[in-house]
Short mmCIF file of C-alpha atoms in Angstrom, two decimals:
data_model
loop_
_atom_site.label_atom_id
_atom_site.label_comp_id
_atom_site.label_asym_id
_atom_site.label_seq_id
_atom_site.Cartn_x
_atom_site.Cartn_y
_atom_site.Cartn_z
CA UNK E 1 0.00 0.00 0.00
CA UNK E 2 2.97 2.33 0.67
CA UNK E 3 4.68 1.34 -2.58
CA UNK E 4 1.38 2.50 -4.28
CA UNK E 5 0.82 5.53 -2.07
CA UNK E 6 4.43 6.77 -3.35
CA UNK E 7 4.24 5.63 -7.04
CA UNK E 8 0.67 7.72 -7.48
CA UNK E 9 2.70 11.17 -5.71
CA UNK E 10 5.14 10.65 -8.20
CA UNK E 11 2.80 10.38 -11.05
CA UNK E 12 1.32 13.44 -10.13
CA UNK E 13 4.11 15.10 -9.23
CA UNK E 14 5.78 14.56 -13.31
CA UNK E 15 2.41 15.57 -14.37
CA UNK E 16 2.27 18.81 -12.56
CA UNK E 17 5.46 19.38 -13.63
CA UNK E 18 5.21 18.24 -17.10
CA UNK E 19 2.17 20.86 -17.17
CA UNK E 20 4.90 24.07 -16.99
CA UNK E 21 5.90 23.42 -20.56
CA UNK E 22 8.67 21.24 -19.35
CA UNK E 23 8.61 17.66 -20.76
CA UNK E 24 8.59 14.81 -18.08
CA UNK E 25 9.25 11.21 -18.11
CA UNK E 26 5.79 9.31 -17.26
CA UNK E 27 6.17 7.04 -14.69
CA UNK E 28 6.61 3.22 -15.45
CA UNK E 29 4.04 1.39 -13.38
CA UNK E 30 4.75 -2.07 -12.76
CA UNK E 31 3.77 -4.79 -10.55
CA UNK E 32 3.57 -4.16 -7.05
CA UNK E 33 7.43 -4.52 -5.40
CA UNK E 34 9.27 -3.27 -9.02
CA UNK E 35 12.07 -0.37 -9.20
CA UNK E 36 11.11 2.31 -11.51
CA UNK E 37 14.06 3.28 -13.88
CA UNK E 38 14.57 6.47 -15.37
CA UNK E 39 15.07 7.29 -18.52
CA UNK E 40 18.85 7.63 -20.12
CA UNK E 41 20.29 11.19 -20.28
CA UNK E 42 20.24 12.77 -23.92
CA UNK E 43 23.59 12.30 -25.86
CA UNK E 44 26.12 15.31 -25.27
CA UNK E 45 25.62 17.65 -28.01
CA UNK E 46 27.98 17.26 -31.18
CA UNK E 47 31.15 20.27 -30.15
CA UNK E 48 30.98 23.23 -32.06
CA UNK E 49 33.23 23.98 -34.66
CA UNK E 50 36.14 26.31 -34.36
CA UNK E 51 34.78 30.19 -34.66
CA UNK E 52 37.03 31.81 -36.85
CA UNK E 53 38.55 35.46 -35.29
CA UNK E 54 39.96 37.59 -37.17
CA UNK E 55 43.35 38.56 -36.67
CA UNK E 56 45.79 40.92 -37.40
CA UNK E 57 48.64 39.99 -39.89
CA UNK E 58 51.62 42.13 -39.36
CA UNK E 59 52.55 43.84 -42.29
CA UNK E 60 56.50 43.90 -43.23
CA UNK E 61 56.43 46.15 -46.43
CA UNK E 62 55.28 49.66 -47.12
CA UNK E 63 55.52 51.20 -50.17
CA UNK E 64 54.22 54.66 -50.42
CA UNK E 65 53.97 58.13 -52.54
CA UNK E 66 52.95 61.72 -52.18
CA UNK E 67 49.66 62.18 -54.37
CA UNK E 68 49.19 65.98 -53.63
CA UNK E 69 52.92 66.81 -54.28
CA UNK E 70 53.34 66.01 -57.71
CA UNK E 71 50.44 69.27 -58.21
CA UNK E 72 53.31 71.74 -57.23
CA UNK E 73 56.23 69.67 -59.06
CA UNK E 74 57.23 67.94 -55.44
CA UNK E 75 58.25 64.57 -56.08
CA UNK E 76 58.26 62.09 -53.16
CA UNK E 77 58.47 57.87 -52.40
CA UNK E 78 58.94 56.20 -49.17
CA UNK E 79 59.80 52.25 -48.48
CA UNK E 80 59.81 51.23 -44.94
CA UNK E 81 60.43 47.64 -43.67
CA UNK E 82 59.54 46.81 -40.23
CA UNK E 83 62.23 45.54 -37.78
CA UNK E 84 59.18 44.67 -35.09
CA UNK E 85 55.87 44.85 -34.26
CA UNK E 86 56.48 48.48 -33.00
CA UNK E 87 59.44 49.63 -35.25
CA UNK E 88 60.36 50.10 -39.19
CA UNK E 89 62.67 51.74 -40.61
CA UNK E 90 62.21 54.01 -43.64
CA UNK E 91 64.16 55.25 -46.92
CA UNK E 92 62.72 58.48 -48.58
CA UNK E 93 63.49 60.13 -52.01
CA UNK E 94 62.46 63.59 -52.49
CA UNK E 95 62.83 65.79 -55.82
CA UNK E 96 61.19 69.15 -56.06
CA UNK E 97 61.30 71.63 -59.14
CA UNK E 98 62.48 74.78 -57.99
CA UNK E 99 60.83 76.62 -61.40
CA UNK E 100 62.20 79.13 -63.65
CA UNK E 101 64.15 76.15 -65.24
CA UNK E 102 66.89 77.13 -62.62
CA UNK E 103 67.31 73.43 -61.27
CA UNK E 104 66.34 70.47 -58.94
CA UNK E 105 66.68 70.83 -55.42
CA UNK E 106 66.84 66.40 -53.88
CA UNK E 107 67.02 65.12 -50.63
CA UNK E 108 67.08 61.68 -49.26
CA UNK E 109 66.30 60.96 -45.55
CA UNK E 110 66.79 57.90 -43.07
CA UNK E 111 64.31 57.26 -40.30
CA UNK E 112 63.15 55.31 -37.99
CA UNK E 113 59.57 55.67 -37.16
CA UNK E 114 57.98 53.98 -33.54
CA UNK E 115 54.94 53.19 -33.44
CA UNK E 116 52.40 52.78 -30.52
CA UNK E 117 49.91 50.75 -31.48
CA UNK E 118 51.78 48.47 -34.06
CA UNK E 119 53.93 48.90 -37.34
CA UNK E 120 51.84 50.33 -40.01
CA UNK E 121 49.18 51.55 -37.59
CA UNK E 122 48.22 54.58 -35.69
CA UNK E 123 50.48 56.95 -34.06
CA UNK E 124 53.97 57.20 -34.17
CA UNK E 125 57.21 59.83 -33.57
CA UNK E 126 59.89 59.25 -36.43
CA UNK E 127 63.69 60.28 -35.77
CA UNK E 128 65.67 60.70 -38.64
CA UNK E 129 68.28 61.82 -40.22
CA UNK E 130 68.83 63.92 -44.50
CA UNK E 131 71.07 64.71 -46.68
CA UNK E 132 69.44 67.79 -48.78
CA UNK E 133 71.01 69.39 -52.25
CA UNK E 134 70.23 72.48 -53.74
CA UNK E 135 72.91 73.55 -56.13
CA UNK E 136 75.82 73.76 -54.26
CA UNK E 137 77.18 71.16 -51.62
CA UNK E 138 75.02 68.69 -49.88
CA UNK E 139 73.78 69.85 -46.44
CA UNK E 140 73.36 67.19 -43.88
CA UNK E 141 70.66 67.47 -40.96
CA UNK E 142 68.23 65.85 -38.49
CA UNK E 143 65.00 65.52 -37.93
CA UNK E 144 61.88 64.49 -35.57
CA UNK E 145 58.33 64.15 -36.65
CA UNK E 146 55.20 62.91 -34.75
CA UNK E 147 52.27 61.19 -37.11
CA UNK E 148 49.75 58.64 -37.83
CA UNK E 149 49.22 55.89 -40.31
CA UNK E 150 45.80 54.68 -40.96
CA UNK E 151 45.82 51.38 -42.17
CA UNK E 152 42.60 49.01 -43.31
CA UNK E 153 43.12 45.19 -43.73
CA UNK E 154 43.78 44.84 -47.47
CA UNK E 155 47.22 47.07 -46.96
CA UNK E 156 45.87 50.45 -47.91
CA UNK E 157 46.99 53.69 -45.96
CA UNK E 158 47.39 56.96 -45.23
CA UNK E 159 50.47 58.64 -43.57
CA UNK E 160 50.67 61.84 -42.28
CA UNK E 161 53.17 63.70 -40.21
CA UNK E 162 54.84 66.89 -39.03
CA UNK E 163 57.83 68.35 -37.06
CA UNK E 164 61.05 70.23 -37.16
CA UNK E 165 64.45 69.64 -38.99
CA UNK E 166 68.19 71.25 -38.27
CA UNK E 167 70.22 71.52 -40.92
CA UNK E 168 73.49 71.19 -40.92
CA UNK E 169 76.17 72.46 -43.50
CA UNK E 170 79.12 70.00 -45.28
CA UNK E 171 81.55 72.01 -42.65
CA UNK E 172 79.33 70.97 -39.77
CA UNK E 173 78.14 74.30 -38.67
CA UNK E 174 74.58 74.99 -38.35
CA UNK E 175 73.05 76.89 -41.41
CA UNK E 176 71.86 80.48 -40.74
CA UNK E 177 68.47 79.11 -41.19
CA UNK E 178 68.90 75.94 -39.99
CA UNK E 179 65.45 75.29 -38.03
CA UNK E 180 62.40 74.22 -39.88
CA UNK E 181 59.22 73.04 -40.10
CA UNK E 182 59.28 69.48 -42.22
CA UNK E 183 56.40 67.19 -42.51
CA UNK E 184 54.42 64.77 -45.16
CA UNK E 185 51.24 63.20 -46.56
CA UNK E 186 51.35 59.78 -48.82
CA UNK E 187 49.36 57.34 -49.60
CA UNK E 188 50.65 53.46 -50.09
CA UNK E 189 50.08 49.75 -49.83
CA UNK E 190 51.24 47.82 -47.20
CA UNK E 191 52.03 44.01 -47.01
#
């Protein structure tokens, strides 16, 4: 009678349950003295694949030019190869028509821009140091730029930068004008 007493709670108690919107197990009834068994747990679900995440490639290469430049007969190309996550260094070529026909003035720089957030990318401050030639001897100098390099995921960017240069004549005297304001925009590809 007890046997029978529990086995009709339970059935009412996976009824009342099952009426919550929550599927229940009935209840096997079976002779008086039998063990109910419950059901088997559901297989584990299948694992899910692997999510891909996208991640960052670190560019080595840039290649880049000064679109605007060439409007006012400034010439300008830039090839920088990282050395690190953080650091590249950087060749420039520069060539600017003075006008009148009275010459070229060239300059080629060495540099080693640091970046913050990683090579290619964001902000940066750029040491360097030029060699600049007008029409007489070459003057040698320094110089020290801050900037910032947006870069999207196919390699495309955009540079930008500004600072101050010292120039220094062949003799290694400062020229009477030797502070000045130097700077750059370019475009490029990066890979």
């Amino acid at each position: 009678m007890f046997k029978r007493a529990v086995l009709a709670c339970l059935a009412i108690s996976s009824a009342a349950y099952a009426g919550d919107g929550v599927t229940a197990a009935s209840p096997i009834a079976g002779p008086p003295g039998s063990v109910m068994i419950a059901p088997p747990p559901p297989p584990p679900a299948p694992p899910l694949a692997p999510v891909a995440t996208h991640v960052d490639e670190l560019k080595k290469t840039n290649l880049q030019v000064s679109p605007v430049g060439v409007m006012f007969g400034f010439y300008s190309i830039a090839a920088s190869r990282a050395v690190s996550s953080n650091v590249a260094i950087s060749v420039e070529l520069d060539a600017a028509n003075t006008g009148g026909g009275s010459g070229t003035s060239t300059q080629a720089a060495l540099s080693l821009p640091i970046y913050f957030k990683r090579t290619f990318s964001g902000p940066f401050f750029e040491p360097g140091v030029f060699v600049h030639e007008d029409f007489g001897p070459a003057d040698a100098g320094v110089e020290m730029m801050v900037g910032w390099t947006y870069l999207v995921d196919s390699g495309l960017n955009i540079s930008g930068a500004i600072g101050v240069s010292r120039r220094i004549d062949n003799d290694g005297e400062d020229v009477a004008d030797s502070l000045g304001a130097t700077g750059y925009f370019r475009v490029g590809y990066a890979f």
